[in-house]
mmCIF file of C-alpha atoms in Angstrom:
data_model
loop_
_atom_site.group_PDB
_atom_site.id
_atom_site.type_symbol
_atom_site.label_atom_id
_atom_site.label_comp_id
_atom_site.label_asym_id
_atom_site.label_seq_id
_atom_site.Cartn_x
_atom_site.Cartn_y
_atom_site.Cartn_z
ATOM 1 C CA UNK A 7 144.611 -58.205 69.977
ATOM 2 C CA UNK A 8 146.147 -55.471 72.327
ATOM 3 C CA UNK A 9 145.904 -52.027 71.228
ATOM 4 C CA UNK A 10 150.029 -51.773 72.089
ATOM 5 C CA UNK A 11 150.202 -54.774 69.931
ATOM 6 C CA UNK A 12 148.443 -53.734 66.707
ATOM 7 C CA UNK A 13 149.856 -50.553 67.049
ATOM 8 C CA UNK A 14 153.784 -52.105 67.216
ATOM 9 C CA UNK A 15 152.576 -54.395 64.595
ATOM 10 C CA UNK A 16 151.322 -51.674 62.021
ATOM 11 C CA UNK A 17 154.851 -49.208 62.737
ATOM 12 C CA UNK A 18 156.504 -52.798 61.748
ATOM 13 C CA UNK A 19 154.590 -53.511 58.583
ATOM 14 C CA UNK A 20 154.296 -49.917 57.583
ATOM 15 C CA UNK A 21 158.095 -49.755 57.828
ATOM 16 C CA UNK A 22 158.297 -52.945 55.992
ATOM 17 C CA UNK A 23 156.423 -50.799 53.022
ATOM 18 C CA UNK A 24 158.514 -47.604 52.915
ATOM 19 C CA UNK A 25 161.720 -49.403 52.768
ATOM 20 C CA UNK A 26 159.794 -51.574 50.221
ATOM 21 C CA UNK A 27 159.110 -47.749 48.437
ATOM 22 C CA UNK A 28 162.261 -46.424 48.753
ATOM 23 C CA UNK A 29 163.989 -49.690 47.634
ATOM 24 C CA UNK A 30 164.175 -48.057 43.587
ATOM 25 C CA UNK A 31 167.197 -45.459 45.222
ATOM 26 C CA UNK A 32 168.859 -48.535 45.540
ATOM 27 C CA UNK A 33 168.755 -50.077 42.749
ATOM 28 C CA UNK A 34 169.384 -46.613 40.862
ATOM 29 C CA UNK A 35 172.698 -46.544 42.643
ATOM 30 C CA UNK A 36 173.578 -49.394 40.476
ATOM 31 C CA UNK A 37 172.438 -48.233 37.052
ATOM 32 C CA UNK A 38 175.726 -49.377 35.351
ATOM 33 C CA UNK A 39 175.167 -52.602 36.602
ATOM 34 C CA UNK A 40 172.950 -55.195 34.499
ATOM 35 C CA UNK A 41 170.126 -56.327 35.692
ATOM 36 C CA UNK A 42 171.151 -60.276 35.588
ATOM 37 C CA UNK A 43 174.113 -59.634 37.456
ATOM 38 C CA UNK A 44 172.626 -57.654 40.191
ATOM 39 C CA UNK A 45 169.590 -60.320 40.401
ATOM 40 C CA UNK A 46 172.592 -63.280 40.599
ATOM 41 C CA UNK A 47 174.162 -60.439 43.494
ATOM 42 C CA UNK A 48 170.032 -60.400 45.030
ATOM 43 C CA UNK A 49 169.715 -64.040 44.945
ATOM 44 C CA UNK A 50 173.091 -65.290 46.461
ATOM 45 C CA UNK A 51 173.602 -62.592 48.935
ATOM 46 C CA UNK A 52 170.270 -62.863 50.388
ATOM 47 C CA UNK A 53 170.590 -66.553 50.812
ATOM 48 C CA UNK A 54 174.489 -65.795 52.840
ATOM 49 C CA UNK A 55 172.395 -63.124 54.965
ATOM 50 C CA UNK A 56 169.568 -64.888 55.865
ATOM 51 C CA UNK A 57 171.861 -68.165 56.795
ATOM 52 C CA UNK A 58 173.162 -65.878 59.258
ATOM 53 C CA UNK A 59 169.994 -64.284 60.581
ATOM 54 C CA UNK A 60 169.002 -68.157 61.160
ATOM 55 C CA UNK A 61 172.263 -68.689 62.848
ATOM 56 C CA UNK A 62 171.804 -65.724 65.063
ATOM 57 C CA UNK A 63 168.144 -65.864 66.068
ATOM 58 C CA UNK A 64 169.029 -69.896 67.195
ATOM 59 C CA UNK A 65 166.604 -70.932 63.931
ATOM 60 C CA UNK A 66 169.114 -72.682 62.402
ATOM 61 C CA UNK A 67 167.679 -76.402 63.182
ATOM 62 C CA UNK A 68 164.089 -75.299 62.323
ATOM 63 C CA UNK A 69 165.547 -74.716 59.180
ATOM 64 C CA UNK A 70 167.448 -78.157 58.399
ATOM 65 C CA UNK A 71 164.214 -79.696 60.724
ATOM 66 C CA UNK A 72 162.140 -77.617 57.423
ATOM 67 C CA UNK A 73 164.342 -78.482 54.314
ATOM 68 C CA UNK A 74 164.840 -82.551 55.656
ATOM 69 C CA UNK A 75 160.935 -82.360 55.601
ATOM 70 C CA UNK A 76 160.445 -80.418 52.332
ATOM 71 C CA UNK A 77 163.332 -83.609 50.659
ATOM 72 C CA UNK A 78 160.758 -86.088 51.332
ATOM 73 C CA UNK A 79 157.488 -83.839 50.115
ATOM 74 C CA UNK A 80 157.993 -83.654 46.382
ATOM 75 C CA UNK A 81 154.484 -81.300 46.327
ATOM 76 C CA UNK A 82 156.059 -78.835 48.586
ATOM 77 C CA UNK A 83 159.444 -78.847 47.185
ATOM 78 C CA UNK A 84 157.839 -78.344 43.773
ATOM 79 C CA UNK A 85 156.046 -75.497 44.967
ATOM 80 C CA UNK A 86 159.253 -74.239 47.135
ATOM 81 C CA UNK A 87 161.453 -74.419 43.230
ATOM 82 C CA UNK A 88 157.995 -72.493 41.689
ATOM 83 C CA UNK A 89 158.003 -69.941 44.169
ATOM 84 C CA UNK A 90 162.056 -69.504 44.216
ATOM 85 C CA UNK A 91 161.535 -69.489 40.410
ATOM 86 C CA UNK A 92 158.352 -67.004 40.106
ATOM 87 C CA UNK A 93 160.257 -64.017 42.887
ATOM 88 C CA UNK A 94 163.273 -64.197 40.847
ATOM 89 C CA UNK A 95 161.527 -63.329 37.773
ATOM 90 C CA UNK A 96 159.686 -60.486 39.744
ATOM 91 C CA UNK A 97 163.008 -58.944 41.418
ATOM 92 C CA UNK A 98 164.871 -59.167 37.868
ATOM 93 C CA UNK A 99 161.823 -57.161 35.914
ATOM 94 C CA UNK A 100 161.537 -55.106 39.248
ATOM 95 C CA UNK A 101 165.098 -53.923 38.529
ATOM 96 C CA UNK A 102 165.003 -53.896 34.763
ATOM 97 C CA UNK A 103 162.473 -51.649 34.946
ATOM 98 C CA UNK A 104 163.645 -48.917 38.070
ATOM 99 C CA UNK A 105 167.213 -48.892 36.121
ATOM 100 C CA UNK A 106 165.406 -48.550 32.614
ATOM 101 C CA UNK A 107 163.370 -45.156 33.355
ATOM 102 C CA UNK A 108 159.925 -47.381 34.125
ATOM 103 C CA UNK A 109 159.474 -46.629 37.610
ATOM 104 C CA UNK A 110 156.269 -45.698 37.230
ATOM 105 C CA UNK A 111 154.704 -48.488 35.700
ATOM 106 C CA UNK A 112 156.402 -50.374 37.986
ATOM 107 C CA UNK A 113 154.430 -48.667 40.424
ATOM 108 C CA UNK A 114 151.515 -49.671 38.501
ATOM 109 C CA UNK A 115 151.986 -53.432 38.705
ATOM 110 C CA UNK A 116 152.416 -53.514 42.538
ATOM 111 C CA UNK A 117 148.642 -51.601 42.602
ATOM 112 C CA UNK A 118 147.054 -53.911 40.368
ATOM 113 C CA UNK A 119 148.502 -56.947 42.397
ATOM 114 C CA UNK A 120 145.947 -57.432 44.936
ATOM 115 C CA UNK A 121 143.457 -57.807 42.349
ATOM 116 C CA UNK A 122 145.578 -60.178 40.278
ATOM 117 C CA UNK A 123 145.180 -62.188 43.503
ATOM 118 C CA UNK A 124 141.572 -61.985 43.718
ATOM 119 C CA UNK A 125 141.335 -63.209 40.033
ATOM 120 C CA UNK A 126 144.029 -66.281 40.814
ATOM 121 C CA UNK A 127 141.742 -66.962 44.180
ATOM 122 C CA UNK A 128 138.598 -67.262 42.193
ATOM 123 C CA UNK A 129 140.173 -69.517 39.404
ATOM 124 C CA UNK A 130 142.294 -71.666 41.496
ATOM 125 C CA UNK A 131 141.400 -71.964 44.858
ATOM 126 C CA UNK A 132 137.734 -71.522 43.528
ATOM 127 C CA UNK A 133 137.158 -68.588 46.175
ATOM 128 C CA UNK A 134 133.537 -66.314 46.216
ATOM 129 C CA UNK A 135 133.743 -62.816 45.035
ATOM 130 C CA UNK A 136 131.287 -59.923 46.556
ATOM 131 C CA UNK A 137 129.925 -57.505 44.433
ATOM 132 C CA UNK A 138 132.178 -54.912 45.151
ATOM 133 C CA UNK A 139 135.524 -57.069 44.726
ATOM 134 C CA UNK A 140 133.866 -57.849 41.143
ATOM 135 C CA UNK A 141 133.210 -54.195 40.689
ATOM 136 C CA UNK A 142 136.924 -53.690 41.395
ATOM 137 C CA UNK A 143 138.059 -56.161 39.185
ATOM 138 C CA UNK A 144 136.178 -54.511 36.227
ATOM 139 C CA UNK A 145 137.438 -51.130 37.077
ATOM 140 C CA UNK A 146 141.243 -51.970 37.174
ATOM 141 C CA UNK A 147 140.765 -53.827 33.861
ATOM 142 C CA UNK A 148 139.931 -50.359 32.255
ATOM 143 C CA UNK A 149 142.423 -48.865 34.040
ATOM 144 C CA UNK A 150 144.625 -51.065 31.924
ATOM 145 C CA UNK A 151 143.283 -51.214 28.739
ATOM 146 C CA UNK A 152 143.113 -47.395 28.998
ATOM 147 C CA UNK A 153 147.136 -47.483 29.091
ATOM 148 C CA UNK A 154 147.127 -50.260 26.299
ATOM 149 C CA UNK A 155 145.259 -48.563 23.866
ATOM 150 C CA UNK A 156 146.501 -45.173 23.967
ATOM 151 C CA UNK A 157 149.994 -46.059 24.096
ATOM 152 C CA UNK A 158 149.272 -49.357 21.475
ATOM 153 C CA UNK A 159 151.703 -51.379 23.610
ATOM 154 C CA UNK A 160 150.507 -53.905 25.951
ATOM 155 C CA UNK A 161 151.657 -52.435 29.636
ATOM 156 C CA UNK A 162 154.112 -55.923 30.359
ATOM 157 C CA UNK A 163 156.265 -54.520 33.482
ATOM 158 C CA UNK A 164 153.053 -53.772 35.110
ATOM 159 C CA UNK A 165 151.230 -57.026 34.282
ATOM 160 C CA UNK A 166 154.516 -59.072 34.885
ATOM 161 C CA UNK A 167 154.899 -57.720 38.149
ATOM 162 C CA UNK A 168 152.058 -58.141 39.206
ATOM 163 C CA UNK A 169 150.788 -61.659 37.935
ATOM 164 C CA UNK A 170 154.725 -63.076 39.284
ATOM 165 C CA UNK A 171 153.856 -61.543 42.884
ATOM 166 C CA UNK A 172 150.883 -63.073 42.435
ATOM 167 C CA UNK A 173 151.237 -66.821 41.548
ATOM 168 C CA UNK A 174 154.330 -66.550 43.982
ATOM 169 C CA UNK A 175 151.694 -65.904 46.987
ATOM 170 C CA UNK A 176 149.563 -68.785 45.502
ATOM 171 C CA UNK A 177 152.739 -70.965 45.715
ATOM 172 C CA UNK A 178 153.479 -69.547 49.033
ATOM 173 C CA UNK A 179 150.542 -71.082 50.505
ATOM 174 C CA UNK A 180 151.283 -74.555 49.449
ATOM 175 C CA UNK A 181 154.554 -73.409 51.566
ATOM 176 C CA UNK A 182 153.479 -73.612 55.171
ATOM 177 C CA UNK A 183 156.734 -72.651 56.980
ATOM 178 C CA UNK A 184 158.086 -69.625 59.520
ATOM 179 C CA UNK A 185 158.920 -66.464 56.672
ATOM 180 C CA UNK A 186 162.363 -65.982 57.535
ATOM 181 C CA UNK A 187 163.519 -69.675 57.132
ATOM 182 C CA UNK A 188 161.076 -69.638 54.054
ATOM 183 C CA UNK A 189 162.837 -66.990 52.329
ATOM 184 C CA UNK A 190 166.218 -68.547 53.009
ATOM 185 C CA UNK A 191 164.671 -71.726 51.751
ATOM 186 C CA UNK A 192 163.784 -69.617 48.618
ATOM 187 C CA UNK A 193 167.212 -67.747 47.741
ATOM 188 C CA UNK A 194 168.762 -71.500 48.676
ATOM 189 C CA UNK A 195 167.178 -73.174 45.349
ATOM 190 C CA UNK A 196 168.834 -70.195 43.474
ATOM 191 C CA UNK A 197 171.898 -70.020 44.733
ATOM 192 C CA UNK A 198 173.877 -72.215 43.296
ATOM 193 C CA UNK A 199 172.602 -70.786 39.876
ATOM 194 C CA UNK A 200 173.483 -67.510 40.625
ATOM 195 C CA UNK A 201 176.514 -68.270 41.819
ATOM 196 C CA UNK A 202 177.825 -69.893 39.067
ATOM 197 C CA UNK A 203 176.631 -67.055 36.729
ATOM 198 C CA UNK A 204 178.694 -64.566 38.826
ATOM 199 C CA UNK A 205 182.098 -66.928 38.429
ATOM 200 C CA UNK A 206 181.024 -67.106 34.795
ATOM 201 C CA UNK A 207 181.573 -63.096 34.534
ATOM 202 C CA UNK A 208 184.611 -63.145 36.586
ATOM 203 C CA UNK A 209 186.116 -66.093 34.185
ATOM 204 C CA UNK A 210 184.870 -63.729 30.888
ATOM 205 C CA UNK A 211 186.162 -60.594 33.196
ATOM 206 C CA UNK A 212 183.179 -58.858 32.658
ATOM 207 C CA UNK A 213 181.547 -58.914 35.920
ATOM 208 C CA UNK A 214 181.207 -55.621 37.999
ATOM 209 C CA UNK A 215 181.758 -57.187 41.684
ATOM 210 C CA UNK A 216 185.187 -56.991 43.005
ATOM 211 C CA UNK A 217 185.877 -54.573 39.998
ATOM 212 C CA UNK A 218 184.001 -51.453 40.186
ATOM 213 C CA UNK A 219 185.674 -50.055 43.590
ATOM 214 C CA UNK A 220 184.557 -50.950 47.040
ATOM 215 C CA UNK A 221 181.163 -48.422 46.771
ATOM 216 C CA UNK A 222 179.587 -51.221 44.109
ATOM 217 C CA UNK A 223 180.923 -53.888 45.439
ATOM 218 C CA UNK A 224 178.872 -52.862 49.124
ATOM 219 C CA UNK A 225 175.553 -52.191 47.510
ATOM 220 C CA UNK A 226 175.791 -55.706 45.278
ATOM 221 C CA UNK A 227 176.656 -58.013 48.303
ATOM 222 C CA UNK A 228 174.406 -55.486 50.658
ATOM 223 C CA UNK A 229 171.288 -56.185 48.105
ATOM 224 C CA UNK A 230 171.350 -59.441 50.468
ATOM 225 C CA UNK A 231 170.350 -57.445 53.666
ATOM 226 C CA UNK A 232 168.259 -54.942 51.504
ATOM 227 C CA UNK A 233 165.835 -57.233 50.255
ATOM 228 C CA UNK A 234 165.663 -59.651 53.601
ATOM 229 C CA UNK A 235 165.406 -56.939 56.397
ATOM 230 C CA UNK A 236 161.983 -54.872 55.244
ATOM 231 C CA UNK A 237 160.368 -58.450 55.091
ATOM 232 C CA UNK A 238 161.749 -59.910 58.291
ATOM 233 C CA UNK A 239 159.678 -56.410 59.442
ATOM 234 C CA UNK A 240 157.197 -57.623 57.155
ATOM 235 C CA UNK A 241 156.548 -60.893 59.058
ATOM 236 C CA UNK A 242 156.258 -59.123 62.192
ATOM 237 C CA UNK A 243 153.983 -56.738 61.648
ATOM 238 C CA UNK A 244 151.862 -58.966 59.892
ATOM 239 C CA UNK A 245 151.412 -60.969 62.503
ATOM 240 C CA UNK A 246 149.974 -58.072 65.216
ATOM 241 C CA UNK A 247 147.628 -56.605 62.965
ATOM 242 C CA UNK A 248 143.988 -56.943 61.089
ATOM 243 C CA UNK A 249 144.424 -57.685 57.630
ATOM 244 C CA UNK A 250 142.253 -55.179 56.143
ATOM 245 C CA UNK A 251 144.648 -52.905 58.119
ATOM 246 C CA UNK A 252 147.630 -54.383 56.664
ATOM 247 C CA UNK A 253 145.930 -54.300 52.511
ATOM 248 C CA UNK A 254 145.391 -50.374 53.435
ATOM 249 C CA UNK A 255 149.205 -50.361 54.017
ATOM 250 C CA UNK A 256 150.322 -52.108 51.152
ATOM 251 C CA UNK A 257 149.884 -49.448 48.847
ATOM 252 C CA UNK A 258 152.434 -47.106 50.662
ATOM 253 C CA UNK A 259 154.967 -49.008 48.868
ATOM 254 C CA UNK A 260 153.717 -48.277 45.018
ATOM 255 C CA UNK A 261 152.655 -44.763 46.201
ATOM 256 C CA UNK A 262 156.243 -43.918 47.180
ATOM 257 C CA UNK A 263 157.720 -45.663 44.364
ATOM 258 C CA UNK A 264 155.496 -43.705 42.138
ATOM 259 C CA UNK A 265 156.046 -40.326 43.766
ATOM 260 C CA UNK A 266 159.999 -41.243 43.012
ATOM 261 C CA UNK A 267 159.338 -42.085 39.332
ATOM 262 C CA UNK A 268 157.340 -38.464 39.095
ATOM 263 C CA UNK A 269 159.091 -36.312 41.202
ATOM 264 C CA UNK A 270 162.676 -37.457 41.858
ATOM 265 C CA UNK A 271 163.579 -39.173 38.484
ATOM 266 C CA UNK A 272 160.856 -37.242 36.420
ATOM 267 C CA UNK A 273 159.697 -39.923 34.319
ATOM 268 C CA UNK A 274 156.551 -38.976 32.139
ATOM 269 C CA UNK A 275 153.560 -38.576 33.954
ATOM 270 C CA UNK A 276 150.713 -38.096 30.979
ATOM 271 C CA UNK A 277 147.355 -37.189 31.581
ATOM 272 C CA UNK A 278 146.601 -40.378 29.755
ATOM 273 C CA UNK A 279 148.216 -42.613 32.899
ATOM 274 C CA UNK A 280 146.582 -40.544 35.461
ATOM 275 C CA UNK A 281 143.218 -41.400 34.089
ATOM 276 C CA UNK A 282 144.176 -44.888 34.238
ATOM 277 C CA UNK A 283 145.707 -44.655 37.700
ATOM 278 C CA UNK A 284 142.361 -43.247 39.229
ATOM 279 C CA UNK A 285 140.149 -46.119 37.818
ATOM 280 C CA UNK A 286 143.108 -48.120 39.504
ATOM 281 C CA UNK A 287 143.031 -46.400 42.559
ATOM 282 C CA UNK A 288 139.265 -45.905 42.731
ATOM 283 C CA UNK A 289 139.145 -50.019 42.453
ATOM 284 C CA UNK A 290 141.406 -50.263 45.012
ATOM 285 C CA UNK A 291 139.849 -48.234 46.965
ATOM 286 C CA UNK A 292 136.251 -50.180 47.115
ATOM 287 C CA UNK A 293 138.181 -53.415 47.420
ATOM 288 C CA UNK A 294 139.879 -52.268 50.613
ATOM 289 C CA UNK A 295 136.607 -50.822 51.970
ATOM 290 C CA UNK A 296 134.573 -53.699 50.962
ATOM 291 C CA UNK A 297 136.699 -55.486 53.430
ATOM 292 C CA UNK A 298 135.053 -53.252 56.465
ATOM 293 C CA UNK A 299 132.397 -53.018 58.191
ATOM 294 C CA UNK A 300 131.046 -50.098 55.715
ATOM 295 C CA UNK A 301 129.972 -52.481 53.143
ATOM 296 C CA UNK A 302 127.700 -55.145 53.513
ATOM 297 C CA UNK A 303 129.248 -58.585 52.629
ATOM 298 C CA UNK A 304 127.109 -59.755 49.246
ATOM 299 C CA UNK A 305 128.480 -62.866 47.219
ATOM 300 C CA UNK A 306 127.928 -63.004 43.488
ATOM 301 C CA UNK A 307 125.827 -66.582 42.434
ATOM 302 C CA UNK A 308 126.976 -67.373 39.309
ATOM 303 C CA UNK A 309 124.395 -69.638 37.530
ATOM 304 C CA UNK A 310 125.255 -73.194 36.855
ATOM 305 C CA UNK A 311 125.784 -74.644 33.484
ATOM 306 C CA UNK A 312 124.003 -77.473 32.387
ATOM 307 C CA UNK A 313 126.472 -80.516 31.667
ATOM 308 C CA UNK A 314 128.984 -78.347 33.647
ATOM 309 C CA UNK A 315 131.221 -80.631 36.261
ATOM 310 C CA UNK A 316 133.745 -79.427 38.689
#
C-alpha cells in the first residue's frame, strides 16, 4: 500500500466513524417522533437514496446483474433477508435508545461488538483464538456482569446492539457483493414493509411525515442520505488501509457517542459504569494490540473430547 493511499484511506474511514458518533444529534432532532416510524423513514429513504447513488455512479446494472443472481441463489438471498432483517432491528434499538435517554449504553454495545464477533467467529466459523483475544473476552464479560449486578437489570440495549451488528457481519459474509449496491440490496427487502407502515399512519392520520412542518419532514426523508453517506466513506476507507488500523478507529464512533450521552445530554455517568467501562476498554485495548506486532501470536489448544465429533 502507498503511504498517500493509507493515509486517504484512514481520513475516509475515520470520517466514516465521527459521522457514525455524531449520528445520536440526529436522531435527537426527532425525539417526538417514534422510533418505528422513523426506522420505516431509515429503511425506505435509504433504499430511494442509494437507487440514486447507483444511478449516478453508472452501478446501476451491477446491481440488477447482483439481485438477478441473488433470485436464483436461495442461500444468499436467505442470508441477504437475515441481514436486511438483523440491521433493522439494530437501527430501531439504536434509535429507541438515543431518543429514550440511553445513549450511553448505547455506547456500550458498539464497544463490546468486536468481541461479540470474536465469540460468533469461534462458534460458527470455528475460528482460533490467541491468548490475549481470550483474555479479552473474559474481561468484557465482567465488564458486563459488573453493570448487571449492580443495577439488577440485564444491560439489553448494549447486548442487543451489539450481538444484531454482530450476526449481521456474519450474514454479511455469506453476502459477497460491492457495499454500496449491498446496502441498497439491504434497505430493498424492507422497503416495501416500511412503506406500507408509513401509508398505514397516513390512512390512521397519525403519522408525523408531511405533517409536522417542512423541518421534520427533511430530517425523516434525509435519514436516507444520513445513514448511506458515512458508509459509502466507510467502504472506501476500508479498502486503503490495514485492518488493525481500521479496529483502532472503530471505537471513535462509541467514544463520541458516549462523550454526547455524558457531556451534551448529561445522562448518568455512575462510578459503577465507569468501572465497567475500563474492564471494557482495557479488553479492547489488548485485543487491538494483540493484533500488532507487540504481541506474539499464541493460539489456545483446547483439548479434545473423547466421543466428541465435529
Amino acid at each position: 500500500m502507498k503511504k498517500n493511499d493509507i493515509k486517504a484511506g484512514a481520513l475516509q474511514a475515520g470520517f466514516s466513524y465521527f459521522l457514525w458518533g455524531l449520528l445520536p444529534i440526529y436522531w435527537k432532532f426527532l425525539y417526538q417522533v417514534n422510533a418505528q416510524e422513523i426506522l420505516a423513514n431509515r429503511i425506505f429513504w435509504s433504499f430511494i437514496f442509494m437507487v440514486i447513488v447507483l444511478i449516478c455512479t453508472k452501478k446501476w446494472n451491477l446491481f440488477v446483474r447482483t439481485l438477478k443472481g441473488f433470485a436464483e441463489n436461495k442461500k444468499q438471498m436467505f442470508a441477504l433477508t437475515i441481514a436486511s432483517v438483523l440491521i433493522s432491528i439494530n437501527w430501531f434499538v439504536y434509535i429507541w435508545a438515543v431518543n429514550s435517554g440511553h445513549m450511553i449504553e448505547a455506547s456500550l454495545g458498539y464497544y463490546i461488538n468486536p468481541l461479540i464477533s470474536i465469540l460468533l467467529g469461534m462458534i460458527v466459523l470455528k475460528e482460533k483464538l490467541t491468548v490475549y483475544q481470550y483474555v479479552s473476552f473474559i474481561l468484557a464479560a465482567i465488564g458486563v456482569l459488573i453493570i448487571t449486578v449492580s443495577h439488577g437489570v440485564f444491560p439489553w440495549i448494549a447486548i442487543s446492539l451489539a450481538l444484531s451488528f454482530g450476526l449481521y457481519g456474519l450474514a454479511k459474509k455469506l453476502i459477497n457483493v460491492e457495499s454500496s449496491v449491498g446496502l441498497t440490496l439491504e434497505t430493498m427487502v424492507l422497503a416495501p414493509i416500511a412503506a406500507i407502515y408509513m401509508i398505514y399512519l397516513a390512512f390512521m392520520g397519525t403519522n408525523t411525515l408531511f405533517q409536522a412542518g417542512w423541518g421534520t419532514d427533511l430530517l425523516l426523508m434525509g435519514a436516507g442520505a444520513a445513514t448511506a453517506i458515512p458508509l459509502l466513506y466507510f467502504a472506501k476507507g476500508a479498502q486503503k488501509i490495514p485492518l488493525s488500523l481500521l479496529g483502532f478507529l472503530q471505537y471513535l464512533s462509541p467514544t463520541l457517542t458516549l462523550i454526547l450521552g455524558v457531556f451534551v445530554y448529561h445522562e448518568h455517568f455512575s462510578k459503577i459504569q465507569l468501572v465497567s467501562f475500563i474492564f471494557i476498554w482495557s479488553a479492547l485495548a489488548i485485543y487491538s494490540l494483540s493484533k500488532t506486532k507487540l504481541f506474539p501470536q499464541r493460539e489456545v489448544k483446547l483439548p479434545k473430547q473423547k466421543g466428541a465429533t465435529l
